[in-house]
Amino acid sequence: MATNRRPLRQDDIYRAKYVMGGALSPDGSQAVYVLSETVGGGDDERQSGSLWRVATRGGRARRLTAEAGDDSSPRFAPDGKSVFFLSSRSDVQHSDVQQLYRIALDGGEARQLTRLPQGVTAFDLSPDGRTLAFAALAGPPTQPGPNDHVRITRSWFRFDGLGYLHDFGQAVHLMPSRGGKPRAITGFEGVIADIAWSPDGTRIAYHLTGAQEHEFMGGSLRVVDVESRQDETLIETPMLQALFWCDPERLGYLASPGGSFARQPQLHVVGTRGKRPRSRSAGLDLPVGGLFQINSPAARATSKPVVDAGGAAAFLPVCNGGEGHIYRFALTGREDCAAVAKGPRIATLLDGNDRHLLLAVQTPNTPPELVLFDHATRAEHALTSHNRSWRARISWPEIEAMTVPVKRGVEVEGWVLKPPGGTPPYKTVLYIHGGPHAAFGLGFNADFQELAGAGYALAWCNPRGSTGYGDAFSTAILGRWGKPEHQDFDAFLDRLVETGVADPDRLGVTGVSGGGHLSAWLIGNSRRFRAAVPEQGVYNMLSMWGVSDAGTALISLEMGGEPHRIPDRYWALSPLAHAHKCRTPTLLIQGENDLRCPMQQAEEFYTALRHGGCEVELLRLQNCSHGLEVSGPPPLRRYRMNAMREWFDRHMA
């Protein structure tokens, strides 16, 4: 019997379920994965992650852990009988502090292994399963008192989501996997972003960032000997995204060449005995690791490199335009790589072995589900269908892809979701990604779906500066922020108007971070938009250089020099310099705790718009750091989207 379908409403978004991480058992017969869903209601509504188990040959999935906390990062014990994981289900209900747990695969209560007030972050299990390595602070962070004045002595002194860095130092700790007292084997300094045991169990590699002398995202790849505790820095490399052992003497990692934020990350291999790093993907000219912006809880999902048994090859995700593929990279011999799993979707690599890869696969109309990829046949088998009945009740928007020529040698890839049941031309919102060196693709974006359900066509594209189209494309905006992208957006919107999709008299624009900057740039240099909602944006390059946690490193690179050397360029490329021309009704949304694009940015732009006679409002979100409005607590996400939708409804009716 046919099901009556209806357009999506806001409450429907919070019924979606997201596969966020996973692990394969040593024999490959079982998969354990993280399922994220919204639980509770009202002010107590929250996003909860639980562990589930499913046989890789197929069958019914069953829950392993309850909804008490937020579970993540499952790792199988070598015997395949139990799973280690992180969870915030501590003594303080719904606490954000994560502890290490272990649960038997055949069920029962999870056993808490650590009880550190400061919690645990990155962790890994030794190859023999006897020892856990994890990152933790020396003690729990404390809120400063009225007389605890802060004296700053370093260049990079705070980080969005963490706060001040001078008293934030993590160390690598070891403890028996059965439980026991942890012991630190490194000094307490900076933020440990990733940890990996060597295959022979003698050393631990880790990525350290935020140490005393480092600038924004500057870091080092280090190796510590488990017995002697000798701690050695292999290389200094900023923006390292993933870390893994190829074999006992070589490490693989992802980083942008030359430490440039603008260039696309490559796969590198470095020997642990003093050999120089070597790129294994220089000829690919696509970003290895994946840099898609996804505005939903799925944004928290991260990929895990998979190395074959002989250490000859590694499997990693790659952005190819708007699609997320999985590639095989040779780790020895001549440079060689090829896509093994691809298609019009985004695939996240969760785990794998020599027979299978475990993936989380999503599309614009489908949240991520668990999929098993077979190396021999290249066939894929869906292991979960958590959203099947939910999706059957919704009338989903039609998606149209397009490639639009801008000028000789430049074309832009874009997409549009057409509201179900509507009649073209549609009132249309252009949604711009942040970064700026990132991309939108074929992922499930909750914002897109909610606006499409409310009757809007939702359009997005990847202008110059985006990743997934080669280094020349992603670096084309250096020293020119706003100008190339404006040409690209105009060409894209012109195509939507010419084909009868978009109503030229009812266009809106929004975006977060770098997308907030471009939204503000467009309304200061164009009259084609009826309403705008820039979020967490960059509006004054001069002040951004000094007040952002990323300012001196990121903005100096993007502008092509320091502000005292090229002040005219800094000002000319600031939306604030053009705010007096703006006549587009504008709602600015900014987080009070945002250190990446601080509140000062929005205040300056708000004042300029107000002084220039433009209709403008400023929404200041409490307890909101950078990006939290699109992936944080459900009540915050609801409040923010209600404000955005009301603004567009008011001005684009």
XYZ file of C-alpha atoms in Angstrom:
653
model
C 0.000 0.000 0.000
C 1.383 3.411 -0.955
C 2.392 5.711 1.874
C 1.127 9.282 1.932
C 4.212 11.439 1.877
C 4.508 15.035 3.036
C 7.197 17.738 2.937
C 9.772 17.575 5.698
C 9.164 19.600 8.856
C 11.676 20.643 11.486
C 10.740 17.861 13.893
C 11.476 15.342 11.140
C 15.125 16.413 11.032
C 15.505 15.387 14.655
C 14.246 11.882 13.887
C 17.156 11.225 11.527
C 19.792 8.721 12.641
C 23.439 8.933 11.651
C 26.112 6.230 11.463
C 29.141 8.083 12.844
C 31.965 5.583 13.295
C 32.644 1.879 13.318
C 35.044 -1.047 13.629
C 35.383 -4.509 12.099
C 36.069 -7.525 14.306
C 39.458 -9.220 13.771
C 37.839 -12.119 11.884
C 35.666 -9.717 9.868
C 32.413 -11.396 10.906
C 31.041 -8.517 12.998
C 30.867 -4.753 12.841
C 30.292 -2.436 15.777
C 29.270 1.098 14.904
C 28.132 4.362 16.476
C 24.568 5.498 15.840
C 23.805 9.129 16.675
C 20.198 10.160 17.320
C 18.238 12.870 19.108
C 16.792 11.897 22.496
C 14.755 13.765 25.113
C 12.696 16.848 24.475
C 12.512 20.565 25.123
C 15.543 22.003 26.887
C 16.694 18.436 27.678
C 16.816 17.419 24.014
C 20.305 16.211 23.135
C 22.292 14.258 20.595
C 23.204 10.800 21.864
C 25.547 8.206 20.375
C 25.204 4.504 21.166
C 27.059 1.399 20.018
C 25.315 -1.155 17.804
C 26.379 -4.568 16.519
C 25.628 -6.235 13.173
C 26.949 -9.334 11.375
C 28.803 -8.495 8.156
C 26.997 -11.302 6.336
C 23.777 -9.397 7.058
C 20.996 -9.644 9.574
C 19.346 -7.543 12.218
C 21.400 -4.914 14.025
C 21.090 -4.727 17.796
C 22.039 -2.109 20.344
C 25.045 -2.773 22.583
C 24.927 0.320 24.807
C 22.094 2.420 26.194
C 21.241 6.086 25.614
C 22.892 7.202 28.850
C 25.694 9.149 27.206
C 27.460 9.815 23.954
C 29.559 6.850 22.788
C 32.265 7.058 20.130
C 35.501 5.581 18.724
C 34.937 1.791 19.042
C 38.020 -0.497 18.905
C 37.879 -4.301 18.969
C 40.065 -6.319 21.331
C 42.362 -8.716 19.400
C 40.250 -11.729 20.452
C 37.127 -10.089 18.981
C 35.121 -10.702 22.161
C 34.960 -7.139 23.485
C 35.050 -3.521 22.341
C 36.776 -0.470 23.836
C 35.168 2.929 23.353
C 34.881 6.494 24.648
C 31.744 7.753 26.349
C 30.536 10.785 28.276
C 28.310 8.607 30.500
C 30.257 9.634 33.602
C 29.117 10.150 37.191
C 27.921 13.610 36.180
C 24.823 13.033 34.055
C 25.243 14.089 30.435
C 28.755 15.380 31.171
C 30.946 16.281 28.208
C 33.928 14.565 29.859
C 34.774 11.322 28.058
C 36.054 8.189 29.791
C 37.287 4.855 28.449
C 34.944 1.853 28.622
C 34.969 -1.796 27.637
C 31.939 -3.910 26.770
C 31.626 -7.596 25.928
C 30.289 -8.271 22.454
C 27.719 -10.726 23.789
C 26.120 -7.980 25.892
C 25.982 -6.909 29.512
C 26.923 -3.626 31.138
C 29.894 -1.633 29.920
C 32.797 -1.448 32.365
C 34.308 1.975 33.048
C 38.134 1.829 32.828
C 39.119 5.439 33.578
C 37.742 7.840 36.172
C 39.767 10.935 35.411
C 38.032 14.245 36.227
C 39.767 15.753 33.204
C 38.598 12.914 30.953
C 40.227 11.157 28.010
C 40.460 12.163 24.338
C 42.302 10.291 21.572
C 43.168 6.660 22.340
C 44.524 3.487 20.736
C 44.881 -0.150 21.783
C 48.231 -1.960 21.616
C 48.504 -4.750 19.009
C 48.502 -7.436 21.722
C 45.449 -5.855 23.367
C 47.103 -5.542 26.776
C 47.704 -1.785 26.961
C 45.727 1.357 26.232
C 47.380 4.586 25.168
C 45.376 7.780 25.492
C 45.699 11.549 25.734
C 44.661 13.417 28.870
C 45.355 16.626 30.733
C 47.287 16.650 33.999
C 44.106 17.690 35.790
C 40.621 19.014 35.099
C 40.373 22.551 33.678
C 39.200 25.093 36.225
C 37.122 28.184 35.667
C 39.080 31.332 36.553
C 38.028 33.155 39.692
C 37.575 36.938 40.034
C 41.273 37.395 40.868
C 42.716 34.806 38.481
C 44.058 37.292 35.996
C 45.543 35.968 32.758
C 48.942 37.087 31.482
C 49.658 36.177 27.847
C 53.228 35.521 26.686
C 52.836 33.600 23.415
C 51.656 34.268 19.858
C 48.956 31.619 19.549
C 47.342 31.769 22.968
C 43.783 30.442 22.562
C 41.862 27.964 20.468
C 38.169 27.863 19.583
C 36.329 25.308 21.711
C 39.223 24.989 24.208
C 39.997 28.500 25.439
C 43.438 29.600 26.656
C 46.292 27.286 25.681
C 48.910 28.300 28.237
C 47.372 26.036 30.891
C 46.184 23.346 28.469
C 48.734 20.559 28.166
C 48.066 16.905 27.359
C 50.353 13.899 27.707
C 50.318 10.372 26.315
C 49.250 7.977 29.077
C 49.444 4.191 29.331
C 47.274 1.864 31.378
C 46.453 -1.877 31.350
C 43.446 -2.640 29.147
C 41.838 -4.533 32.048
C 41.951 -1.312 34.097
C 44.439 0.215 36.490
C 46.330 3.387 37.254
C 47.322 5.484 34.204
C 50.892 6.766 33.904
C 52.106 9.581 31.663
C 55.033 8.745 29.367
C 55.412 12.190 27.749
C 55.440 15.735 29.034
C 52.232 17.745 29.345
C 52.177 20.218 26.460
C 49.763 21.281 23.759
C 46.865 19.289 22.322
C 47.310 15.673 21.232
C 45.174 15.226 18.144
C 45.921 11.607 17.221
C 47.650 8.515 18.696
C 48.779 5.281 17.016
C 50.679 2.223 18.288
C 53.458 0.815 16.126
C 52.689 -2.675 14.724
C 55.370 -4.227 16.964
C 53.983 -2.533 20.090
C 57.253 -0.827 21.040
C 56.492 2.798 20.144
C 53.609 5.246 19.991
C 53.265 7.953 17.368
C 51.258 11.058 18.152
C 50.478 14.442 16.668
C 50.989 17.420 18.965
C 49.649 20.879 18.227
C 49.332 24.063 20.288
C 52.711 23.721 21.991
C 54.424 26.889 23.219
C 56.304 27.963 20.103
C 53.730 26.948 17.484
C 51.495 29.245 15.502
C 47.889 28.383 14.636
C 47.581 24.667 13.860
C 51.374 24.333 13.802
C 52.325 20.930 15.067
C 54.815 18.136 15.239
C 54.736 14.420 14.485
C 56.352 12.633 17.410
C 57.287 9.091 18.407
C 57.794 7.951 22.010
C 59.439 4.668 23.033
C 57.173 2.796 25.445
C 59.975 1.389 27.618
C 62.596 4.145 27.627
C 60.103 7.018 27.266
C 62.479 8.638 24.796
C 60.344 11.197 22.954
C 61.503 12.237 19.478
C 60.111 14.804 17.028
C 60.180 13.387 13.494
C 58.916 16.408 11.582
C 57.268 19.755 12.165
C 54.068 19.885 10.122
C 50.974 22.078 10.444
C 47.458 20.971 9.629
C 48.175 17.248 10.021
C 44.844 15.475 9.563
C 45.493 11.763 10.060
C 48.264 9.517 11.368
C 48.958 5.809 10.876
C 51.804 3.283 10.784
C 52.628 1.720 7.420
C 54.975 -0.784 9.093
C 57.244 -0.706 12.203
C 59.657 1.744 10.525
C 57.380 4.082 8.543
C 54.560 6.479 9.370
C 51.854 7.790 7.058
C 50.177 11.145 7.556
C 48.081 13.720 5.718
C 49.208 17.337 5.439
C 49.112 20.179 2.945
C 52.369 20.764 1.014
C 54.470 23.556 2.448
C 52.100 23.929 5.382
C 49.713 25.994 3.244
C 46.088 26.103 4.370
C 45.118 26.811 0.769
C 46.659 23.711 -0.806
C 44.985 20.330 -0.760
C 46.235 17.706 1.721
C 48.493 14.962 0.374
C 49.430 11.550 1.723
C 53.017 11.481 2.982
C 55.216 8.674 4.264
C 58.197 9.275 6.565
C 60.699 6.828 8.020
C 61.128 6.797 11.781
C 64.931 6.547 11.497
C 65.611 9.963 10.030
C 64.350 9.577 6.459
C 62.755 12.548 4.698
C 58.985 12.607 4.078
C 57.801 11.611 0.621
C 54.434 12.393 -0.907
C 52.490 9.410 -2.221
C 49.755 11.507 -3.886
C 51.497 14.530 -5.433
C 50.277 13.555 -8.894
C 46.636 13.224 -7.857
C 45.879 16.950 -7.332
C 42.856 16.129 -5.161
C 42.508 16.446 -1.364
C 43.257 13.217 0.485
C 41.305 12.783 3.705
C 38.143 14.628 2.772
C 37.256 18.264 3.464
C 33.485 18.354 3.028
C 31.369 20.694 5.116
C 28.295 18.842 6.363
C 25.742 20.776 8.397
C 24.362 17.965 10.544
C 25.559 15.743 13.404
C 27.324 13.694 10.710
C 29.949 16.461 10.665
C 31.507 14.763 13.717
C 32.287 11.572 11.763
C 35.945 11.111 10.866
C 37.663 8.693 8.515
C 40.248 6.116 9.583
C 43.097 5.121 7.233
C 43.222 1.384 6.533
C 46.558 -0.346 5.761
C 46.722 -3.766 4.136
C 48.405 -6.633 5.969
C 51.702 -6.294 4.133
C 51.984 -2.532 4.524
C 52.133 -2.095 0.747
C 49.002 0.037 0.371
C 46.638 2.268 2.318
C 42.990 3.121 1.723
C 41.847 6.694 2.352
C 38.943 8.970 1.353
C 39.433 11.548 -1.393
C 37.228 14.499 -2.403
C 36.598 14.442 -6.138
C 34.411 17.448 -6.792
C 31.290 16.970 -4.696
C 31.764 13.213 -4.359
C 33.605 11.432 -1.570
C 35.486 8.427 -2.963
C 37.735 5.799 -1.382
C 41.190 5.422 -2.985
C 43.942 2.833 -2.722
C 47.445 4.352 -2.406
C 50.683 2.456 -2.900
C 53.003 2.999 0.070
C 56.139 1.683 -1.675
C 57.612 1.900 -5.159
C 56.405 4.419 -7.685
C 53.515 6.705 -6.828
C 50.272 4.925 -7.657
C 46.678 5.472 -6.589
C 43.204 4.698 -7.888
C 39.586 4.948 -6.758
C 38.121 1.660 -5.546
C 34.744 2.828 -4.238
C 33.090 5.813 -5.859
C 29.754 7.261 -6.918
C 27.413 10.260 -6.509
C 27.590 10.320 -2.696
C 29.989 10.873 0.197
C 31.639 7.766 1.659
C 33.460 7.914 4.996
C 36.017 5.148 5.664
C 35.469 3.705 9.159
C 37.630 0.555 9.217
C 38.757 -2.337 7.056
C 40.918 -5.405 6.456
C 42.342 -7.248 3.443
C 38.862 -8.432 2.398
C 36.499 -5.588 3.233
C 36.153 -1.884 3.918
C 33.569 -0.576 6.367
C 31.942 2.635 5.103
C 29.350 5.184 6.171
C 27.568 6.325 3.006
C 25.288 9.363 2.656
C 23.569 11.375 -0.079
C 21.716 14.713 0.013
C 18.439 12.880 0.805
C 19.828 10.021 2.922
C 21.684 10.243 6.269
C 24.778 8.019 6.554
C 24.173 4.259 6.807
C 26.664 1.404 7.253
C 27.954 -0.297 4.082
C 30.430 -3.165 3.553
C 32.711 -2.985 0.494
C 34.274 -6.183 -0.904
C 37.800 -5.769 -2.332
C 37.591 -8.774 -4.653
C 34.222 -8.078 -6.277
C 33.989 -4.292 -5.725
C 30.431 -4.997 -4.581
C 28.790 -3.128 -1.719
C 26.321 -4.500 0.797
C 24.176 -2.279 3.037
C 24.399 -3.449 6.632
C 21.929 -0.975 8.175
C 18.723 0.816 7.227
C 17.953 2.839 10.347
C 16.222 5.589 8.358
C 14.067 3.444 6.057
C 10.674 3.889 7.753
C 11.391 7.528 8.576
C 12.343 8.318 4.982
C 9.212 6.564 3.663
C 6.994 9.221 5.296
C 8.756 12.197 3.713
C 8.419 13.713 0.258
C 12.061 14.361 -0.563
C 13.270 17.207 -2.789
C 14.501 16.533 -6.282
C 18.212 17.220 -6.712
C 19.661 18.648 -9.908
C 23.400 18.807 -10.580
C 24.991 21.271 -12.973
C 28.375 22.471 -14.141
C 28.454 26.140 -15.129
C 31.198 27.821 -17.209
C 32.356 31.111 -15.686
C 35.170 32.143 -18.000
C 37.813 30.436 -20.084
C 39.316 27.606 -18.077
C 36.991 28.035 -15.098
C 33.757 26.177 -14.446
C 31.819 25.701 -11.242
C 30.026 22.598 -10.018
C 26.745 23.100 -8.196
C 23.460 21.543 -7.157
C 19.946 22.568 -6.255
C 17.277 20.888 -4.138
C 13.820 21.647 -5.523
C 11.050 21.847 -2.922
C 8.544 18.985 -3.245
C 5.134 20.093 -4.393
C 6.283 23.577 -5.333
C 5.928 25.371 -8.652
C 8.943 26.950 -10.352
C 10.423 29.463 -10.410
C 11.112 28.965 -6.703
C 12.158 31.366 -4.010
C 15.794 30.279 -3.710
C 18.474 30.407 -1.010
C 22.147 30.267 -1.981
C 24.015 28.463 0.828
C 27.811 29.068 0.858
C 30.346 26.749 2.492
C 33.081 27.888 4.890
C 36.754 27.113 5.075
C 37.310 28.812 2.735
C 39.347 25.823 1.532
C 36.694 23.145 1.938
C 33.675 22.099 -0.124
C 30.036 21.208 -0.115
C 29.149 17.925 -1.751
C 26.563 15.188 -1.895
C 26.109 14.900 1.856
C 23.018 15.048 4.050
C 22.773 18.674 5.226
C 20.010 19.249 7.759
C 19.820 22.986 6.988
C 19.291 22.275 3.296
C 16.493 19.820 3.991
C 14.673 22.066 6.444
C 14.662 25.011 4.037
C 13.571 22.792 1.129
C 10.770 21.398 3.301
C 9.688 24.979 4.006
C 9.242 25.623 0.276
C 12.628 27.022 -0.746
C 14.880 25.802 -3.513
C 18.233 25.303 -1.822
C 21.234 25.966 -4.073
C 24.900 25.340 -3.361
C 28.073 25.291 -5.425
C 31.835 25.118 -4.967
C 33.381 28.407 -6.110
C 37.061 29.043 -6.580
C 38.876 28.477 -3.300
C 37.074 25.149 -2.796
C 38.937 21.871 -2.534
C 38.289 18.848 -4.738
C 39.134 20.553 -8.044
C 42.924 20.865 -7.922
C 45.430 23.178 -6.264
C 45.121 25.912 -8.902
C 41.393 26.146 -8.191
C 41.747 26.144 -4.393
C 44.541 28.751 -4.356
C 42.868 31.060 -6.896
C 41.409 33.301 -4.149
C 44.694 34.099 -2.360
C 44.969 37.870 -2.094
C 41.585 38.204 -3.844
C 38.977 36.974 -1.328
C 35.461 37.625 -2.589
C 36.179 38.675 -6.147
C 36.587 35.309 -7.947
C 33.823 33.756 -5.859
C 31.447 36.598 -6.729
C 31.906 35.838 -10.439
C 31.293 32.148 -9.793
C 28.135 32.717 -7.756
C 26.745 35.113 -10.356
C 27.252 32.569 -13.127
C 25.660 29.828 -11.016
C 22.623 31.923 -10.055
C 22.235 33.205 -13.614
C 21.984 29.581 -14.777
C 19.318 28.821 -12.159
C 17.313 31.853 -13.296
C 17.759 31.076 -17.020
C 16.544 27.488 -16.592
C 13.455 28.640 -14.690
C 14.449 27.134 -11.342
C 15.107 30.321 -9.353
C 12.899 33.396 -9.079
C 15.273 36.352 -9.638
C 13.094 38.545 -7.412
C 13.201 36.125 -4.471
C 16.828 35.216 -3.855
C 18.406 34.817 -0.412
C 21.937 34.044 0.719
C 23.485 32.493 3.813
C 26.642 30.702 4.934
C 28.781 29.963 7.970
C 32.348 31.172 8.691
C 33.950 31.694 5.262
C 30.384 31.391 3.955
C 29.402 34.214 6.296
C 32.172 36.339 4.826
C 31.037 35.650 1.262
C 27.376 36.288 2.127
C 28.366 39.682 3.504
C 30.618 40.364 0.507
C 27.807 39.636 -1.949
C 25.248 41.913 -0.292
C 27.777 44.757 -0.158
C 28.595 44.392 -3.836
C 25.250 43.288 -5.335
C 21.573 44.183 -5.176
C 20.211 40.813 -6.335
C 19.352 39.394 -2.897
C 16.116 40.040 -0.975
C 17.454 38.704 2.354
C 20.745 37.555 3.872
C 21.790 35.583 6.958
C 25.596 35.654 7.341
C 26.776 33.458 10.242
C 29.991 33.408 12.273
C 31.664 35.385 9.507
C 34.826 37.344 8.740
C 33.884 40.961 8.040
C 37.014 43.022 8.802
C 40.323 41.530 7.696
C 42.343 44.061 9.691
C 40.791 43.256 13.061
C 40.410 39.551 12.194
C 44.209 39.345 11.868
C 44.582 40.404 15.488
C 41.600 38.937 17.356
C 41.005 35.504 15.787
C 42.743 32.412 17.166
C 43.724 31.749 13.524
C 44.317 35.358 12.546
C 48.046 35.916 12.130
C 48.616 32.592 10.373
C 45.463 32.176 8.303
C 44.750 35.766 7.302
C 48.388 36.576 6.490
C 48.434 33.641 4.085
C 45.066 34.390 2.519
C 45.736 38.112 2.071
C 49.295 37.583 0.808
C 51.143 39.369 3.609
C 50.811 41.155 6.929
C 48.392 44.073 7.362
C 51.071 46.745 7.878
C 52.573 45.775 4.514
C 49.356 45.722 2.470
C 46.715 47.614 4.519
C 44.820 48.723 1.414
C 44.287 45.111 0.331
C 43.101 44.080 3.794
C 40.533 46.864 3.832
C 39.394 46.486 0.208
C 38.712 42.759 0.719
C 36.748 43.341 3.944
C 32.941 43.256 3.671
C 32.985 46.044 6.270
C 34.468 48.391 3.650
C 31.400 47.848 1.457
C 28.714 47.720 4.154
C 27.616 51.305 3.477
C 26.372 50.181 0.034
C 24.259 47.316 1.366
C 20.450 47.525 1.153
C 19.673 43.827 1.700
C 17.778 43.069 4.953
C 20.385 41.181 6.982
C 20.256 38.932 10.035
C 23.716 38.377 11.523
C 24.154 35.229 13.655
C 27.213 34.962 15.869
C 28.276 32.749 18.782
C 29.247 34.471 22.017
C 32.088 31.964 22.559
C 33.412 31.978 18.995
C 37.195 32.466 19.009
C 37.707 31.703 15.301
C 35.488 34.558 14.086
C 34.956 36.516 17.308
C 31.825 38.489 18.137
C 33.707 41.710 17.365
C 33.450 40.839 13.659
C 29.645 40.784 13.751
C 29.439 43.854 15.969
C 31.490 45.911 13.527
C 29.444 44.797 10.528
C 26.151 45.299 12.392
C 27.128 48.842 13.345
C 28.160 49.706 9.789
C 24.938 48.326 8.295
C 22.821 50.097 10.900
C 24.651 53.375 10.402
C 24.204 53.057 6.638
C 20.428 52.681 6.949
C 20.214 48.970 6.133
C 17.671 46.816 7.926
C 19.762 44.586 10.193
C 19.517 42.501 13.352
C 22.220 40.687 15.339
C 21.435 37.335 16.974
C 23.988 36.498 19.680
C 23.924 32.777 20.488
C 24.867 31.917 24.061
C 27.276 29.027 24.818
C 28.110 28.749 21.126
C 31.626 28.394 19.738
C 32.554 28.304 16.065
C 30.366 25.944 14.038
C 28.389 24.708 17.030
C 25.201 26.222 15.640
C 25.132 23.598 12.870
C 26.365 20.514 14.769
C 25.781 21.265 18.448
C 22.906 20.629 20.880
C 19.467 20.267 19.263
C 17.872 23.201 21.179
C 20.586 25.520 19.866
C 20.222 24.219 16.322
C 16.432 24.587 16.436
C 16.555 28.151 17.779
C 19.064 29.250 15.186
C 17.189 27.648 12.242
C 13.857 29.106 13.393
C 15.429 32.569 13.335
C 16.900 32.005 9.867
C 13.715 30.611 8.393
C 11.595 33.413 9.892
C 13.935 36.015 8.383
C 13.738 34.521 4.919
C 9.947 34.087 5.220
C 9.563 37.705 6.238
C 11.555 39.137 3.344
C 11.090 36.617 0.514
C 7.358 35.897 0.648
